[in-house]
Amino acid sequence: MEKGSCVGRRRGLGYFHRRPCPPIRLDLTLMEALAAELRPHLGKYGFLLRPEHTLPYECDGSTAYRSAPQAVALPRSTAEVARVVRACAAAGVPFTARGAGTGLSGGATPIEGGVVISLAGMNRVLEVNPAERTARCQTGVVNLEISRATAPFGLFFAPDPSSQSACTLGGNIAENSGGPHCFKLGATTSHILEVTVVLDDGEVVVLSEDDAGYDLVGLFVGSEGTLGIATEATVRLLPVPETVETLLAPFAGLVPACEAVSRIVAAGTVPVAMEMLDAATIEVVEAGIGAGYPKDAGAVLLLELDGAKPAVARQRADVDRILDECGALEIRVAHDAAERELLWRGRKFAFGAMGRISTDLYVQDGVVPRSALPEAIAEVERIGKRHDLRVANVFHAGDGNLHPCISYDGRDPDEKARVMAASHELLSLCVRLGGVLSGEHGVGIEKRDSLDLLFGEDDLEAMRRVRDAWNRQGLLNPGKILPVRSGCGEPRATLPDSGMPGRVAAIPGAWI
């Protein structure tokens, strides 16, 4: 294929019989054959088979969905990824790419077993071009390391998920990740200029935003590993702003805080970030991190302004006025970088802090219009009470991206079932209020079977045809994003503990 080209043979969709298929189970002989083929190229420890070695790859950050792979490949270059893919494709073995495993929708969970291709070892910033404000990176590089590598040039990488210190560039590309600062700066898709992709048969292509024709980079970003595996990417960098002001405004409750957010945006002010935490989240964050949030507040609004000093001063005057008119109990300003970092630490580590109160956490990312935030938050609380669940709220208030956090015990089947029922109601709520199913976590397994809340069958069929043009054997991260039809055209297994598709236990392997 030419550079930027990806459209090749398209597998016929055929007719799908409405009868169940058995789960895919790959025998030990096949896995050992792959190991014998690949270890000479990946190294002695580059292809793992033993269950105790594959078990850590059975889920991502969403522990509600678990399915162990039968092998894990650890390539360190695009050529090695392509070699693994060619071997899997020739053997008919499904394969799933994985970065740091911080995703929250089950996107990196290998629900059909097979091989997980971990890109964690491909973690280098290959080149920084300050003049062009770009960096070329392997996709296993940790998000925050890009900004650290480019800081000496006065530049940074804008997407900043809460897992920024752990998540990888490849995961950001797969899920089109956002973060608090995407309200002004945009999600990952706004910052990817070029991406090297290993296709489903091992062919390597380069997709670029400079290519004529369809925007294949835009199509690929957010495809959750179902169209190919990104191994390198050239990212857009932004200059570090001249001035940054971080404010914390506590309120008596969420409703006046949400009103302040709407009025700030309506006034024409565009903060780089506007984050909201409710009382339940404040309690957990202060107990675990001590970020300095007032414990008696019903909600806090964390707001950040950036830009040229005169512009920030004008924005600050408008923001202070609106916050005061909406009933802010005080307006606290970070006086230095250490105070700013502490305030953001409370927000960034809120999910982790909730580990103090439960064994498991379920986090959603549905989106509603800003004007619907008060109604949405009130209904989230009612859904939690109806299912007898503890729900805390922390969300990107600027763009209406909700993050209801349900703390639960995953060892309790009844409680887990109630969490799953509540999650579907939460997604339905977002759609009913004029929103969408996902703002940044992706569809993965979590929202896959709720996609028909938003799309009709014709829409879903069009998406399937696009996927099948790239994913011709159906081996690339099977069972993700699109609803799985219960027929032999798209085989499915069933997770016994969640009712979700695909647990296949790791098979006994050789000594590694």
PDB file of N, CA, C and O in Angstrom, residues 402-444:
ATOM      1  N   LEU A 402     -19.707  13.716  32.552  1.00  0.00           N
ATOM      2  CA  LEU A 402     -19.943  13.189  33.892  1.00  0.00           C
ATOM      3  C   LEU A 402     -19.002  12.029  34.200  1.00  0.00           C
ATOM      4  O   LEU A 402     -18.632  11.263  33.313  1.00  0.00           O
ATOM      5  N   HIS A 403     -18.627  11.896  35.470  1.00  0.00           N
ATOM      6  CA  HIS A 403     -17.872  10.736  35.932  1.00  0.00           C
ATOM      7  C   HIS A 403     -18.487  10.219  37.236  1.00  0.00           C
ATOM      8  O   HIS A 403     -17.867  10.292  38.299  1.00  0.00           O
ATOM      9  N   PRO A 404     -19.713   9.688  37.191  1.00  0.00           N
ATOM     10  CA  PRO A 404     -20.252   9.078  38.403  1.00  0.00           C
ATOM     11  C   PRO A 404     -19.397   7.883  38.801  1.00  0.00           C
ATOM     12  O   PRO A 404     -19.098   7.022  37.972  1.00  0.00           O
ATOM     13  N   CYS A 405     -18.977   7.853  40.054  1.00  0.00           N
ATOM     14  CA  CYS A 405     -18.074   6.817  40.552  1.00  0.00           C
ATOM     15  C   CYS A 405     -18.842   5.931  41.530  1.00  0.00           C
ATOM     16  O   CYS A 405     -19.267   6.411  42.590  1.00  0.00           O
ATOM     17  N   ILE A 406     -19.008   4.674  41.185  1.00  0.00           N
ATOM     18  CA  ILE A 406     -19.755   3.738  42.021  1.00  0.00           C
ATOM     19  C   ILE A 406     -18.763   2.826  42.738  1.00  0.00           C
ATOM     20  O   ILE A 406     -18.077   2.018  42.104  1.00  0.00           O
ATOM     21  N   SER A 407     -18.675   2.956  44.056  1.00  0.00           N
ATOM     22  CA  SER A 407     -17.815   2.089  44.852  1.00  0.00           C
ATOM     23  C   SER A 407     -18.598   0.833  45.221  1.00  0.00           C
ATOM     24  O   SER A 407     -19.734   0.916  45.690  1.00  0.00           O
ATOM     25  N   TYR A 408     -17.974  -0.336  45.015  1.00  0.00           N
ATOM     26  CA  TYR A 408     -18.703  -1.586  45.284  1.00  0.00           C
ATOM     27  C   TYR A 408     -17.712  -2.708  45.568  1.00  0.00           C
ATOM     28  O   TYR A 408     -16.492  -2.562  45.384  1.00  0.00           O
ATOM     29  N   ASP A 409     -18.234  -3.816  46.007  1.00  0.00           N
ATOM     30  CA  ASP A 409     -17.445  -5.009  46.276  1.00  0.00           C
ATOM     31  C   ASP A 409     -17.654  -5.996  45.133  1.00  0.00           C
ATOM     32  O   ASP A 409     -18.721  -6.609  45.016  1.00  0.00           O
ATOM     33  N   GLY A 410     -16.657  -6.151  44.273  1.00  0.00           N
ATOM     34  CA  GLY A 410     -16.790  -7.013  43.112  1.00  0.00           C
ATOM     35  C   GLY A 410     -16.930  -8.476  43.447  1.00  0.00           C
ATOM     36  O   GLY A 410     -17.285  -9.287  42.582  1.00  0.00           O
ATOM     37  N   ARG A 411     -16.680  -8.835  44.707  1.00  0.00           N
ATOM     38  CA  ARG A 411     -16.830 -10.242  45.114  1.00  0.00           C
ATOM     39  C   ARG A 411     -18.276 -10.590  45.432  1.00  0.00           C
ATOM     40  O   ARG A 411     -18.613 -11.766  45.617  1.00  0.00           O
ATOM     41  N   ASP A 412     -19.142  -9.574  45.501  1.00  0.00           N
ATOM     42  CA  ASP A 412     -20.559  -9.774  45.817  1.00  0.00           C
ATOM     43  C   ASP A 412     -21.361  -9.762  44.518  1.00  0.00           C
ATOM     44  O   ASP A 412     -21.569  -8.695  43.923  1.00  0.00           O
ATOM     45  N   PRO A 413     -21.837 -10.919  44.036  1.00  0.00           N
ATOM     46  CA  PRO A 413     -22.553 -10.976  42.754  1.00  0.00           C
ATOM     47  C   PRO A 413     -23.787 -10.087  42.715  1.00  0.00           C
ATOM     48  O   PRO A 413     -24.083  -9.465  41.691  1.00  0.00           O
ATOM     49  N   ASP A 414     -24.517 -10.004  43.835  1.00  0.00           N
ATOM     50  CA  ASP A 414     -25.730  -9.184  43.858  1.00  0.00           C
ATOM     51  C   ASP A 414     -25.386  -7.713  43.712  1.00  0.00           C
ATOM     52  O   ASP A 414     -26.025  -6.985  42.940  1.00  0.00           O
ATOM     53  N   GLU A 415     -24.358  -7.272  44.433  1.00  0.00           N
ATOM     54  CA  GLU A 415     -23.980  -5.857  44.355  1.00  0.00           C
ATOM     55  C   GLU A 415     -23.449  -5.525  42.960  1.00  0.00           C
ATOM     56  O   GLU A 415     -23.757  -4.472  42.398  1.00  0.00           O
ATOM     57  N   LYS A 416     -22.674  -6.449  42.392  1.00  0.00           N
ATOM     58  CA  LYS A 416     -22.154  -6.214  41.049  1.00  0.00           C
ATOM     59  C   LYS A 416     -23.284  -6.127  40.025  1.00  0.00           C
ATOM     60  O   LYS A 416     -23.247  -5.299  39.109  1.00  0.00           O
ATOM     61  N   ALA A 417     -24.306  -6.955  40.182  1.00  0.00           N
ATOM     62  CA  ALA A 417     -25.451  -6.912  39.267  1.00  0.00           C
ATOM     63  C   ALA A 417     -26.167  -5.569  39.376  1.00  0.00           C
ATOM     64  O   ALA A 417     -26.625  -5.010  38.368  1.00  0.00           O
ATOM     65  N   ARG A 418     -26.267  -5.050  40.600  1.00  0.00           N
ATOM     66  CA  ARG A 418     -26.906  -3.745  40.783  1.00  0.00           C
ATOM     67  C   ARG A 418     -26.081  -2.627  40.136  1.00  0.00           C
ATOM     68  O   ARG A 418     -26.628  -1.660  39.597  1.00  0.00           O
ATOM     69  N   VAL A 419     -24.767  -2.749  40.192  1.00  0.00           N
ATOM     70  CA  VAL A 419     -23.899  -1.763  39.538  1.00  0.00           C
ATOM     71  C   VAL A 419     -24.130  -1.769  38.038  1.00  0.00           C
ATOM     72  O   VAL A 419     -24.252  -0.709  37.405  1.00  0.00           O
ATOM     73  N   MET A 420     -24.218  -2.971  37.434  1.00  0.00           N
ATOM     74  CA  MET A 420     -24.424  -3.066  35.994  1.00  0.00           C
ATOM     75  C   MET A 420     -25.787  -2.492  35.583  1.00  0.00           C
ATOM     76  O   MET A 420     -25.912  -1.820  34.561  1.00  0.00           O
ATOM     77  N   ALA A 421     -26.793  -2.756  36.394  1.00  0.00           N
ATOM     78  CA  ALA A 421     -28.120  -2.209  36.096  1.00  0.00           C
ATOM     79  C   ALA A 421     -28.108  -0.687  36.189  1.00  0.00           C
ATOM     80  O   ALA A 421     -28.678   0.011  35.336  1.00  0.00           O
ATOM     81  N   ALA A 422     -27.449  -0.169  37.224  1.00  0.00           N
ATOM     82  CA  ALA A 422     -27.363   1.289  37.382  1.00  0.00           C
ATOM     83  C   ALA A 422     -26.585   1.915  36.231  1.00  0.00           C
ATOM     84  O   ALA A 422     -26.938   3.003  35.747  1.00  0.00           O
ATOM     85  N   SER A 423     -25.548   1.232  35.760  1.00  0.00           N
ATOM     86  CA  SER A 423     -24.730   1.803  34.686  1.00  0.00           C
ATOM     87  C   SER A 423     -25.547   1.983  33.414  1.00  0.00           C
ATOM     88  O   SER A 423     -25.402   2.993  32.707  1.00  0.00           O
ATOM     89  N   HIS A 424     -26.410   1.020  33.106  1.00  0.00           N
ATOM     90  CA  HIS A 424     -27.243   1.161  31.909  1.00  0.00           C
ATOM     91  C   HIS A 424     -28.229   2.327  32.081  1.00  0.00           C
ATOM     92  O   HIS A 424     -28.479   3.086  31.135  1.00  0.00           O
ATOM     93  N   GLU A 425     -28.769   2.500  33.273  1.00  0.00           N
ATOM     94  CA  GLU A 425     -29.673   3.627  33.521  1.00  0.00           C
ATOM     95  C   GLU A 425     -28.936   4.953  33.375  1.00  0.00           C
ATOM     96  O   GLU A 425     -29.495   5.941  32.871  1.00  0.00           O
ATOM     97  N   LEU A 426     -27.680   5.004  33.818  1.00  0.00           N
ATOM     98  CA  LEU A 426     -26.899   6.237  33.697  1.00  0.00           C
ATOM     99  C   LEU A 426     -26.660   6.597  32.238  1.00  0.00           C
ATOM    100  O   LEU A 426     -26.755   7.767  31.845  1.00  0.00           O
ATOM    101  N   LEU A 427     -26.347   5.595  31.418  1.00  0.00           N
ATOM    102  CA  LEU A 427     -26.144   5.851  29.992  1.00  0.00           C
ATOM    103  C   LEU A 427     -27.451   6.299  29.332  1.00  0.00           C
ATOM    104  O   LEU A 427     -27.463   7.225  28.509  1.00  0.00           O
ATOM    105  N   SER A 428     -28.543   5.653  29.697  1.00  0.00           N
ATOM    106  CA  SER A 428     -29.845   6.044  29.150  1.00  0.00           C
ATOM    107  C   SER A 428     -30.183   7.479  29.530  1.00  0.00           C
ATOM    108  O   SER A 428     -30.740   8.239  28.723  1.00  0.00           O
ATOM    109  N   LEU A 429     -29.839   7.862  30.756  1.00  0.00           N
ATOM    110  CA  LEU A 429     -30.075   9.231  31.217  1.00  0.00           C
ATOM    111  C   LEU A 429     -29.336  10.229  30.342  1.00  0.00           C
ATOM    112  O   LEU A 429     -29.910  11.252  29.911  1.00  0.00           O
ATOM    113  N   CYS A 430     -28.067   9.958  30.050  1.00  0.00           N
ATOM    114  CA  CYS A 430     -27.283  10.895  29.242  1.00  0.00           C
ATOM    115  C   CYS A 430     -27.890  11.087  27.858  1.00  0.00           C
ATOM    116  O   CYS A 430     -27.998  12.215  27.354  1.00  0.00           O
ATOM    117  N   VAL A 431     -28.312   9.984  27.240  1.00  0.00           N
ATOM    118  CA  VAL A 431     -28.916  10.077  25.910  1.00  0.00           C
ATOM    119  C   VAL A 431     -30.241  10.826  25.976  1.00  0.00           C
ATOM    120  O   VAL A 431     -30.540  11.679  25.133  1.00  0.00           O
ATOM    121  N   ARG A 432     -31.046  10.537  27.003  1.00  0.00           N
ATOM    122  CA  ARG A 432     -32.355  11.200  27.143  1.00  0.00           C
ATOM    123  C   ARG A 432     -32.206  12.709  27.299  1.00  0.00           C
ATOM    124  O   ARG A 432     -33.036  13.483  26.806  1.00  0.00           O
ATOM    125  N   LEU A 433     -31.117  13.149  27.931  1.00  0.00           N
ATOM    126  CA  LEU A 433     -30.906  14.582  28.154  1.00  0.00           C
ATOM    127  C   LEU A 433     -30.201  15.261  26.979  1.00  0.00           C
ATOM    128  O   LEU A 433     -29.853  16.433  27.060  1.00  0.00           O
ATOM    129  N   GLY A 434     -30.004  14.515  25.891  1.00  0.00           N
ATOM    130  CA  GLY A 434     -29.402  15.117  24.698  1.00  0.00           C
ATOM    131  C   GLY A 434     -27.902  14.959  24.623  1.00  0.00           C
ATOM    132  O   GLY A 434     -27.242  15.660  23.842  1.00  0.00           O
ATOM    133  N   GLY A 435     -27.360  14.029  25.390  1.00  0.00           N
ATOM    134  CA  GLY A 435     -25.924  13.824  25.413  1.00  0.00           C
ATOM    135  C   GLY A 435     -25.503  12.582  24.647  1.00  0.00           C
ATOM    136  O   GLY A 435     -26.239  12.072  23.794  1.00  0.00           O
ATOM    137  N   VAL A 436     -24.294  12.098  24.966  1.00  0.00           N
ATOM    138  CA  VAL A 436     -23.732  10.925  24.290  1.00  0.00           C
ATOM    139  C   VAL A 436     -23.206   9.940  25.326  1.00  0.00           C
ATOM    140  O   VAL A 436     -23.153  10.239  26.523  1.00  0.00           O
ATOM    141  N   LEU A 437     -22.800   8.754  24.853  1.00  0.00           N
ATOM    142  CA  LEU A 437     -22.459   7.662  25.754  1.00  0.00           C
ATOM    143  C   LEU A 437     -21.058   7.772  26.345  1.00  0.00           C
ATOM    144  O   LEU A 437     -20.805   7.250  27.428  1.00  0.00           O
ATOM    145  N   SER A 438     -20.141   8.415  25.636  1.00  0.00           N
ATOM    146  CA  SER A 438     -18.756   8.457  26.110  1.00  0.00           C
ATOM    147  C   SER A 438     -18.091   9.764  25.729  1.00  0.00           C
ATOM    148  O   SER A 438     -18.199  10.212  24.584  1.00  0.00           O
ATOM    149  N   GLY A 439     -17.411  10.354  26.702  1.00  0.00           N
ATOM    150  CA  GLY A 439     -16.674  11.577  26.433  1.00  0.00           C
ATOM    151  C   GLY A 439     -15.195  11.350  26.216  1.00  0.00           C
ATOM    152  O   GLY A 439     -14.536  12.137  25.539  1.00  0.00           O
ATOM    153  N   GLU A 440     -14.646  10.251  26.784  1.00  0.00           N
ATOM    154  CA  GLU A 440     -13.198  10.049  26.668  1.00  0.00           C
ATOM    155  C   GLU A 440     -12.728   8.636  27.023  1.00  0.00           C
ATOM    156  O   GLU A 440     -11.604   8.267  26.698  1.00  0.00           O
ATOM    157  N   HIS A 441     -13.540   7.821  27.663  1.00  0.00           N
ATOM    158  CA  HIS A 441     -13.087   6.494  28.071  1.00  0.00           C
ATOM    159  C   HIS A 441     -13.251   5.456  26.976  1.00  0.00           C
ATOM    160  O   HIS A 441     -12.694   4.370  27.066  1.00  0.00           O
ATOM    161  N   GLY A 442     -14.031   5.750  25.964  1.00  0.00           N
ATOM    162  CA  GLY A 442     -14.278   4.790  24.907  1.00  0.00           C
ATOM    163  C   GLY A 442     -15.462   3.888  25.200  1.00  0.00           C
ATOM    164  O   GLY A 442     -16.037   3.898  26.292  1.00  0.00           O
ATOM    165  N   VAL A 443     -15.811   3.073  24.216  1.00  0.00           N
ATOM    166  CA  VAL A 443     -16.950   2.167  24.328  1.00  0.00           C
ATOM    167  C   VAL A 443     -16.519   0.825  24.909  1.00  0.00           C
ATOM    168  O   VAL A 443     -17.101   0.327  25.862  1.00  0.00           O
ATOM    169  N   GLY A 444     -15.475   0.227  24.313  1.00  0.00           N
ATOM    170  CA  GLY A 444     -14.943  -1.033  24.804  1.00  0.00           C
ATOM    171  C   GLY A 444     -15.998  -2.101  24.942  1.00  0.00           C
ATOM    172  O   GLY A 444     -16.823  -2.332  24.051  1.00  0.00           O
TER     173      GLY A 444
END
